[in-house]
GROMACS .gro file of C-alpha atoms in nm:
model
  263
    1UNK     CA    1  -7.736   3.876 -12.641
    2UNK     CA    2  -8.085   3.995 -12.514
    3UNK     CA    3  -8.119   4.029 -12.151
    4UNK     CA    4  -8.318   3.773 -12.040
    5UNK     CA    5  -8.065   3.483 -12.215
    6UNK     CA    6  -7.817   3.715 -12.007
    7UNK     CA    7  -8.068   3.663 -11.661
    8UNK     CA    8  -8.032   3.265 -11.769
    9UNK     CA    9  -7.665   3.235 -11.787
   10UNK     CA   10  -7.565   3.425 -11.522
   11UNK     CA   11  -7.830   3.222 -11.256
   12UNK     CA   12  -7.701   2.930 -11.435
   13UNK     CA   13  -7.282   3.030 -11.363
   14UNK     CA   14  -7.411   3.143 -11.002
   15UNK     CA   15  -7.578   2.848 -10.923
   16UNK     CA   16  -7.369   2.583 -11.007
   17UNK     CA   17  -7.459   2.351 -10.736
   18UNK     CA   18  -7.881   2.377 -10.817
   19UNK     CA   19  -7.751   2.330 -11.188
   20UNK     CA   20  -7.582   2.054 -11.151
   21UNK     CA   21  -7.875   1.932 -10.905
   22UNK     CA   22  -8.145   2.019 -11.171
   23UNK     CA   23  -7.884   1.794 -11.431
   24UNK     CA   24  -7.831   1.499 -11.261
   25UNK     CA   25  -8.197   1.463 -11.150
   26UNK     CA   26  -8.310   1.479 -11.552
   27UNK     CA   27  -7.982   1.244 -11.589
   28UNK     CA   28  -8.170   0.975 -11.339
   29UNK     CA   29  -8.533   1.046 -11.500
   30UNK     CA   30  -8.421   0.977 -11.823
   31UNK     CA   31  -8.225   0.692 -11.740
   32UNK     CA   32  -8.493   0.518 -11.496
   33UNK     CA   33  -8.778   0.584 -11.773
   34UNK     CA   34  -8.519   0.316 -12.006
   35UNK     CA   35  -8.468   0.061 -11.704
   36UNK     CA   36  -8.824   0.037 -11.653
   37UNK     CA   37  -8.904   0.013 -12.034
   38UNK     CA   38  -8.645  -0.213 -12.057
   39UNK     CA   39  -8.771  -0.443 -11.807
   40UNK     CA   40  -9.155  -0.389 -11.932
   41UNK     CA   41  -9.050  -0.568 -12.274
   42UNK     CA   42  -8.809  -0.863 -12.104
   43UNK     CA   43  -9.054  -0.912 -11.797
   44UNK     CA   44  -9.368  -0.937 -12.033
   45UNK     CA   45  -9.220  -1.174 -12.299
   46UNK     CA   46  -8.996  -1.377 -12.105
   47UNK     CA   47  -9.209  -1.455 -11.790
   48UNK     CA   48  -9.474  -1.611 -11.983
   49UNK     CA   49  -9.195  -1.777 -12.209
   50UNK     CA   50  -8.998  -1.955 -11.927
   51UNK     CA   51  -9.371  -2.020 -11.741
   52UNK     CA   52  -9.477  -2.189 -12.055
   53UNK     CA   53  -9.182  -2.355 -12.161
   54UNK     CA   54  -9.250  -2.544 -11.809
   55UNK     CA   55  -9.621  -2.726 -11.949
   56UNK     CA   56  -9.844  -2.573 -11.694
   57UNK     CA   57 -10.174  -2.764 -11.575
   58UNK     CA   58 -10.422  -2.561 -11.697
   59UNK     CA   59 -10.643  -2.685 -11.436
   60UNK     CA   60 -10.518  -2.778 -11.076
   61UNK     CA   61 -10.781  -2.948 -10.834
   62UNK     CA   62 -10.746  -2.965 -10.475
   63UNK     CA   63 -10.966  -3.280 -10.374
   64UNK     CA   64 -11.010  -3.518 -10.090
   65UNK     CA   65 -10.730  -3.833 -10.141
   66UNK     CA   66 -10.823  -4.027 -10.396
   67UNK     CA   67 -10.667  -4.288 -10.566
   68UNK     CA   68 -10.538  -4.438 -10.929
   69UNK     CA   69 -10.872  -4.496 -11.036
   70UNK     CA   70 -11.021  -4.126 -10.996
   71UNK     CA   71 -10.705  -4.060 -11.195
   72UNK     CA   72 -10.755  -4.276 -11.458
   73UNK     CA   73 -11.117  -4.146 -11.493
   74UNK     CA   74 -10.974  -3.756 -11.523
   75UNK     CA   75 -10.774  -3.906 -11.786
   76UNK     CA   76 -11.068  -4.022 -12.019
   77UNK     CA   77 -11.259  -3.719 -11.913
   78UNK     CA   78 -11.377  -3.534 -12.289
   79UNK     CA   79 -11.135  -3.239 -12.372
   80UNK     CA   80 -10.832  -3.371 -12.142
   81UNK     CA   81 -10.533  -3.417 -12.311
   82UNK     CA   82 -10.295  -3.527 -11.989
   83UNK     CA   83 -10.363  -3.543 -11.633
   84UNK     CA   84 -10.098  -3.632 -11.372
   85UNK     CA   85 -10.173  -3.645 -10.978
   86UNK     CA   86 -10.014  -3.586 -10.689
   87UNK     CA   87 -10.000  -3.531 -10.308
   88UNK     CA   88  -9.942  -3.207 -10.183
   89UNK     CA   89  -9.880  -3.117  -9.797
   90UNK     CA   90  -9.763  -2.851  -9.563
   91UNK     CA   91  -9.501  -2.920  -9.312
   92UNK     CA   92  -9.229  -2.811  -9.100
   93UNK     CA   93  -8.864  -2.818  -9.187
   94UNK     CA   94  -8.544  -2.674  -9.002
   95UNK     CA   95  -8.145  -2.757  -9.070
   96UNK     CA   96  -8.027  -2.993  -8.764
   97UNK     CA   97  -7.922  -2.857  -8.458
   98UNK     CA   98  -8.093  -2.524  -8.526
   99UNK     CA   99  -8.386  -2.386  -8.358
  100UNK     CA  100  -8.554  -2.175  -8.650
  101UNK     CA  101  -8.861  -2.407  -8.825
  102UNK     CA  102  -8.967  -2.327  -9.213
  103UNK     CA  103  -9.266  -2.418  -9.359
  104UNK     CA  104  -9.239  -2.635  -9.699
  105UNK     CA  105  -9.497  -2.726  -9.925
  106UNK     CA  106  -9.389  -3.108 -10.021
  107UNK     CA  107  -9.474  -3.236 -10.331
  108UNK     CA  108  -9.494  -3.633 -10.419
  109UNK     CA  109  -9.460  -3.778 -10.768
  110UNK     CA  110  -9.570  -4.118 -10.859
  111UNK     CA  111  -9.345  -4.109 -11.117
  112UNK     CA  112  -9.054  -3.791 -11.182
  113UNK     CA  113  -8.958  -4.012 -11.494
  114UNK     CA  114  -9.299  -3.939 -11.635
  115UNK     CA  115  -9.349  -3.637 -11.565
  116UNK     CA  116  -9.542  -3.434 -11.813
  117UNK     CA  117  -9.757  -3.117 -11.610
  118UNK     CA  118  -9.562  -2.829 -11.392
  119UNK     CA  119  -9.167  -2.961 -11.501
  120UNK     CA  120  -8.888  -2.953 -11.294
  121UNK     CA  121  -8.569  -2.785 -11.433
  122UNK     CA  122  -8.275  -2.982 -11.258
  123UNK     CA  123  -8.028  -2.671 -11.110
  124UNK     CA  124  -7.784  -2.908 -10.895
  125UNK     CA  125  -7.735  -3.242 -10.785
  126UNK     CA  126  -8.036  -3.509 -10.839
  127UNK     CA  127  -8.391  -3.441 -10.972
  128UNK     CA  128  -8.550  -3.787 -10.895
  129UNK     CA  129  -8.538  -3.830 -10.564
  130UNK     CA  130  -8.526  -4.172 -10.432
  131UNK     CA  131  -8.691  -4.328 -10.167
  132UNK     CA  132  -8.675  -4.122  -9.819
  133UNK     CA  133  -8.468  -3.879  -9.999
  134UNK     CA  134  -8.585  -3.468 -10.079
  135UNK     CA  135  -8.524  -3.253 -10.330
  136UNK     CA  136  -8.574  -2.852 -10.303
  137UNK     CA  137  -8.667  -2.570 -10.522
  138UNK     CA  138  -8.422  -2.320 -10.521
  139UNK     CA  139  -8.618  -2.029 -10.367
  140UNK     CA  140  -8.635  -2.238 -10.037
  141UNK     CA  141  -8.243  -2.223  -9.984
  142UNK     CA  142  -8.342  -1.874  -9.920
  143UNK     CA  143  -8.479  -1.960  -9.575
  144UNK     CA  144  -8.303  -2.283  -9.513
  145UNK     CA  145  -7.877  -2.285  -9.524
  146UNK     CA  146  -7.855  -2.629  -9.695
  147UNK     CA  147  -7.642  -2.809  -9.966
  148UNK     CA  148  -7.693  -3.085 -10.166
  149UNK     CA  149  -7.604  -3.383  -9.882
  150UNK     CA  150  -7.671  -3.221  -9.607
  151UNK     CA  151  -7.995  -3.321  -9.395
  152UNK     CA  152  -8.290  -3.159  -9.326
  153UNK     CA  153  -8.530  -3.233  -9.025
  154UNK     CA  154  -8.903  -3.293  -9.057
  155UNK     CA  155  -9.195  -3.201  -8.782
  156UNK     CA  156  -9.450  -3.474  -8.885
  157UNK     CA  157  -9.816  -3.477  -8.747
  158UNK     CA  158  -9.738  -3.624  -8.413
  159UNK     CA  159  -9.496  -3.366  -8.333
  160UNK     CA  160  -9.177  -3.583  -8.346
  161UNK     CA  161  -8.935  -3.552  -8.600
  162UNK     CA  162  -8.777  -3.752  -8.943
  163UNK     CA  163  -8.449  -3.643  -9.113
  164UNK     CA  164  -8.419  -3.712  -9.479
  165UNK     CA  165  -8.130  -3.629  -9.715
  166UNK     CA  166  -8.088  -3.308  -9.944
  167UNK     CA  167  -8.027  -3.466 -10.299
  168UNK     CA  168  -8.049  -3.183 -10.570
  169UNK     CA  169  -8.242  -2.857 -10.616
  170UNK     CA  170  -8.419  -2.765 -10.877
  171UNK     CA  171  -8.642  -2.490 -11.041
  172UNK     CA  172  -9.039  -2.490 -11.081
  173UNK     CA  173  -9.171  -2.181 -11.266
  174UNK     CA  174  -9.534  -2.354 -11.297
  175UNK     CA  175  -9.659  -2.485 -10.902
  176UNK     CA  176  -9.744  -2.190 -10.685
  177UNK     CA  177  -9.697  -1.937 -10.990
  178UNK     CA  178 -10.037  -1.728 -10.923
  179UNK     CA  179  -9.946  -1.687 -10.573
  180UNK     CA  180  -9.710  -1.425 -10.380
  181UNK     CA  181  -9.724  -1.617 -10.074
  182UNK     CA  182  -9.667  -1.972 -10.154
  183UNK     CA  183  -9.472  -2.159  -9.936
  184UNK     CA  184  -9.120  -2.261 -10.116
  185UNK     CA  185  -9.159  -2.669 -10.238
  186UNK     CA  186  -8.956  -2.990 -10.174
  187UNK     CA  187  -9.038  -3.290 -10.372
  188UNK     CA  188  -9.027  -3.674 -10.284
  189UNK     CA  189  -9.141  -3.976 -10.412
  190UNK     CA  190  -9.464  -4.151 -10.339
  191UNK     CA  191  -9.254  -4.464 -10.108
  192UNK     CA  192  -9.206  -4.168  -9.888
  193UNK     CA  193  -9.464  -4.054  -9.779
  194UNK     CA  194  -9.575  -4.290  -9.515
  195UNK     CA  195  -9.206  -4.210  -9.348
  196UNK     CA  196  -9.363  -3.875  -9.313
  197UNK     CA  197  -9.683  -3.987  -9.210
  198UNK     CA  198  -9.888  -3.929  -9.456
  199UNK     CA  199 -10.117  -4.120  -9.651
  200UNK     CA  200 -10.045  -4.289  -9.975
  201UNK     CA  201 -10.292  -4.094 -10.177
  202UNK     CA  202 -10.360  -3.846 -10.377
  203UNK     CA  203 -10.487  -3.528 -10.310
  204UNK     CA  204 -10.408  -3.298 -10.603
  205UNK     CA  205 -10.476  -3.329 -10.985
  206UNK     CA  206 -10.347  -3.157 -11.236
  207UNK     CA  207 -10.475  -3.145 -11.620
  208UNK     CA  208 -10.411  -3.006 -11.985
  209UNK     CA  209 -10.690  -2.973 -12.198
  210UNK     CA  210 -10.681  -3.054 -12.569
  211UNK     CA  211 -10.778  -2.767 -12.818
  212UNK     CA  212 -10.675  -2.409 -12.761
  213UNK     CA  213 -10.467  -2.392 -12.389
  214UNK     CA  214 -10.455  -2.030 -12.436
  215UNK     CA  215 -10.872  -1.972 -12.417
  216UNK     CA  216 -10.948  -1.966 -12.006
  217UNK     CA  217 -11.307  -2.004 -12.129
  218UNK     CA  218 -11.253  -2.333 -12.271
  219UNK     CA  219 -11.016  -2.443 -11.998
  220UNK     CA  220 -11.310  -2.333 -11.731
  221UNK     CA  221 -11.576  -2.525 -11.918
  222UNK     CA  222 -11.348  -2.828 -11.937
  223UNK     CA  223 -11.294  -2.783 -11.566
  224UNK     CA  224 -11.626  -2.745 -11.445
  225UNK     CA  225 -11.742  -3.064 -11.677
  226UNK     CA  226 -11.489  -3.238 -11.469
  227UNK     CA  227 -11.566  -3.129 -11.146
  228UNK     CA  228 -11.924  -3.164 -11.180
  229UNK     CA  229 -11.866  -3.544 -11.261
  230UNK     CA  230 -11.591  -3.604 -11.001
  231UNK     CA  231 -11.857  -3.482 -10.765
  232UNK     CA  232 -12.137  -3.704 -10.911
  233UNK     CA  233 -11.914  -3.999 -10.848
  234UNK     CA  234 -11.876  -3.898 -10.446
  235UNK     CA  235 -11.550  -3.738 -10.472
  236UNK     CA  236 -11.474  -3.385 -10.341
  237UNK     CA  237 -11.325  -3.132 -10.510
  238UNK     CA  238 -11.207  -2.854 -10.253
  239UNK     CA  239 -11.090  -2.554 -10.486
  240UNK     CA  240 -11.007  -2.544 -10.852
  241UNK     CA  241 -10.752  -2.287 -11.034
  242UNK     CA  242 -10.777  -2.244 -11.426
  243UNK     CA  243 -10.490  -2.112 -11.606
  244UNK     CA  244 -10.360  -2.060 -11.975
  245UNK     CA  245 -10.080  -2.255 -12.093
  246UNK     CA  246  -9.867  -1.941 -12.255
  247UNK     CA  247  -9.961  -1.629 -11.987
  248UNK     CA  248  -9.789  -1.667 -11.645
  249UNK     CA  249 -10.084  -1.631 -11.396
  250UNK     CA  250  -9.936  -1.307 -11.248
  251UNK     CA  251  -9.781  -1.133 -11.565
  252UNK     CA  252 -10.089  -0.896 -11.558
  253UNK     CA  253 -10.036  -0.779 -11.188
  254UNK     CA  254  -9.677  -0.710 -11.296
  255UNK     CA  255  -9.699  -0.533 -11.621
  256UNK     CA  256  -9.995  -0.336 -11.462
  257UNK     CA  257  -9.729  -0.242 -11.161
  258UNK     CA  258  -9.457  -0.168 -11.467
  259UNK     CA  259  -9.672   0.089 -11.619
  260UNK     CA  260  -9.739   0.241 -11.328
  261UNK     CA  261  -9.357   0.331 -11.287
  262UNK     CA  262  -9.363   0.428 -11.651
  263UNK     CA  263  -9.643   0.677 -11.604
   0.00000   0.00000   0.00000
């Protein structure tokens, strides 16, 4: 054996514990490198997969309340191929008898039978709430210890407070899916909103555009056609987000952050 394989055994036998060291850290290099590919293939195809699955709006319209008959005229808007609306606002929420308030973003459906934009995937319990009844998506038991039955108290406007029921939780993948910091959602019907004290209108829209869902410039041209009428007709549209029907809104943040790990 020539001497310096001789030099490279013998540090090797004398230094077990930096071999082993030197081993186990290759071990963990190797096997992080696969994790991380692994999770770059499911993350990329299957985020978009169970986003899409879910019939996105490819446009979303924060407005001023407005009522059936702005709907109706979204509808019959050129290149719109559904359009659903609903009211959207922030409250306060906490479990009964506790002192710790979370913030929801409540959702209300004219209709959950008819539902075609942003589905709900029942998880437990109901997914139509009835009237003066909530239901919650799942990521908001992680800041509020309830079960399907048990109450939940709201702050309302005025600062005093309604309870309504827990009656099923379910998953969105669509509403909220561009944004780190959304606020978790509970849903209720339209004949509850006055409990809450809020109007019964509208305030959100959400649309699918016929043709190719996948082509944001399409879906932005459709989008600004329709806000530049909406606005003609004395109606205010506060913010609009455009999104493709079959790419989750934040799978490019993610895979970018993926093959950062991987580099």
């Amino acid at each position: 054996m020539k001497p310096r394989w001789r030099k490279v055994l013998h540090d090797l036998i004398d230094n077990k514990a930096r071999t082993l060291l030197v081993v186990f850290s290759i071990a963990v290099g190797v096997f992080s490198i696969g994790v991380i590919a692994g999770a770059y293939q499911i993350i990329s195809q299957d985020m978009s997969a169970s986003y899409s699955a879910n019939v996105p709006a490819n446009i979303e319209m924060r407005m001023t309340n407005f009522d059936e008959d702005v709907l109706d005229s979204i509808h019959n808007q050129s290149n719109v191929k559904d359009a659903e609306a609903r009211r959207v606002f922030n409250v306060r929420v906490r479990v009964p008898g506790t002192e710790k308030w979370t913030t929801l973003d409540m959702t209300a459906f004219e209709s959950f039978e008819d539902n075609k934009i942003n589905l709900l995937t029942p998880l437990e319990g109901a997914s139509v709430p009835n009237k003066r009844e909530v239901v919650l998506e799942q990521k908001a038991l992680e800041d509020l210890a309830v079960q399907v039955g048990d109450l939940l108290e709201f702050q309302l406007p005025d600062g005093s407070t309604k309870t309504l029921p827990v009656t099923g939780i379910v998953q969105d993948t669509a509403s909220g899916a561009g944004d780190f910091l959304a606020a978790p959602y509970g849903y209720i019907s339209m004949d509850t909103l006055q409990y809450l004290g809020q109007p019964d209108s509208f305030n959100r829209a959400l649309v699918t555009v016929t043709g190719d869902g996948n082509d944001i410039t399409h879906i932005r041209e459709v989008g600004a056609e329709l806000k530049d009428k909406l606005e003609k007709n004395g109606h205010i549209v506060i913010r609009s987000r455009f999104s493709e029907t079959r790419t989750h809104p934040l799978a490019d943040t993610v895979n970018a952050i993926l093959g950062i790990l991987m580099a």
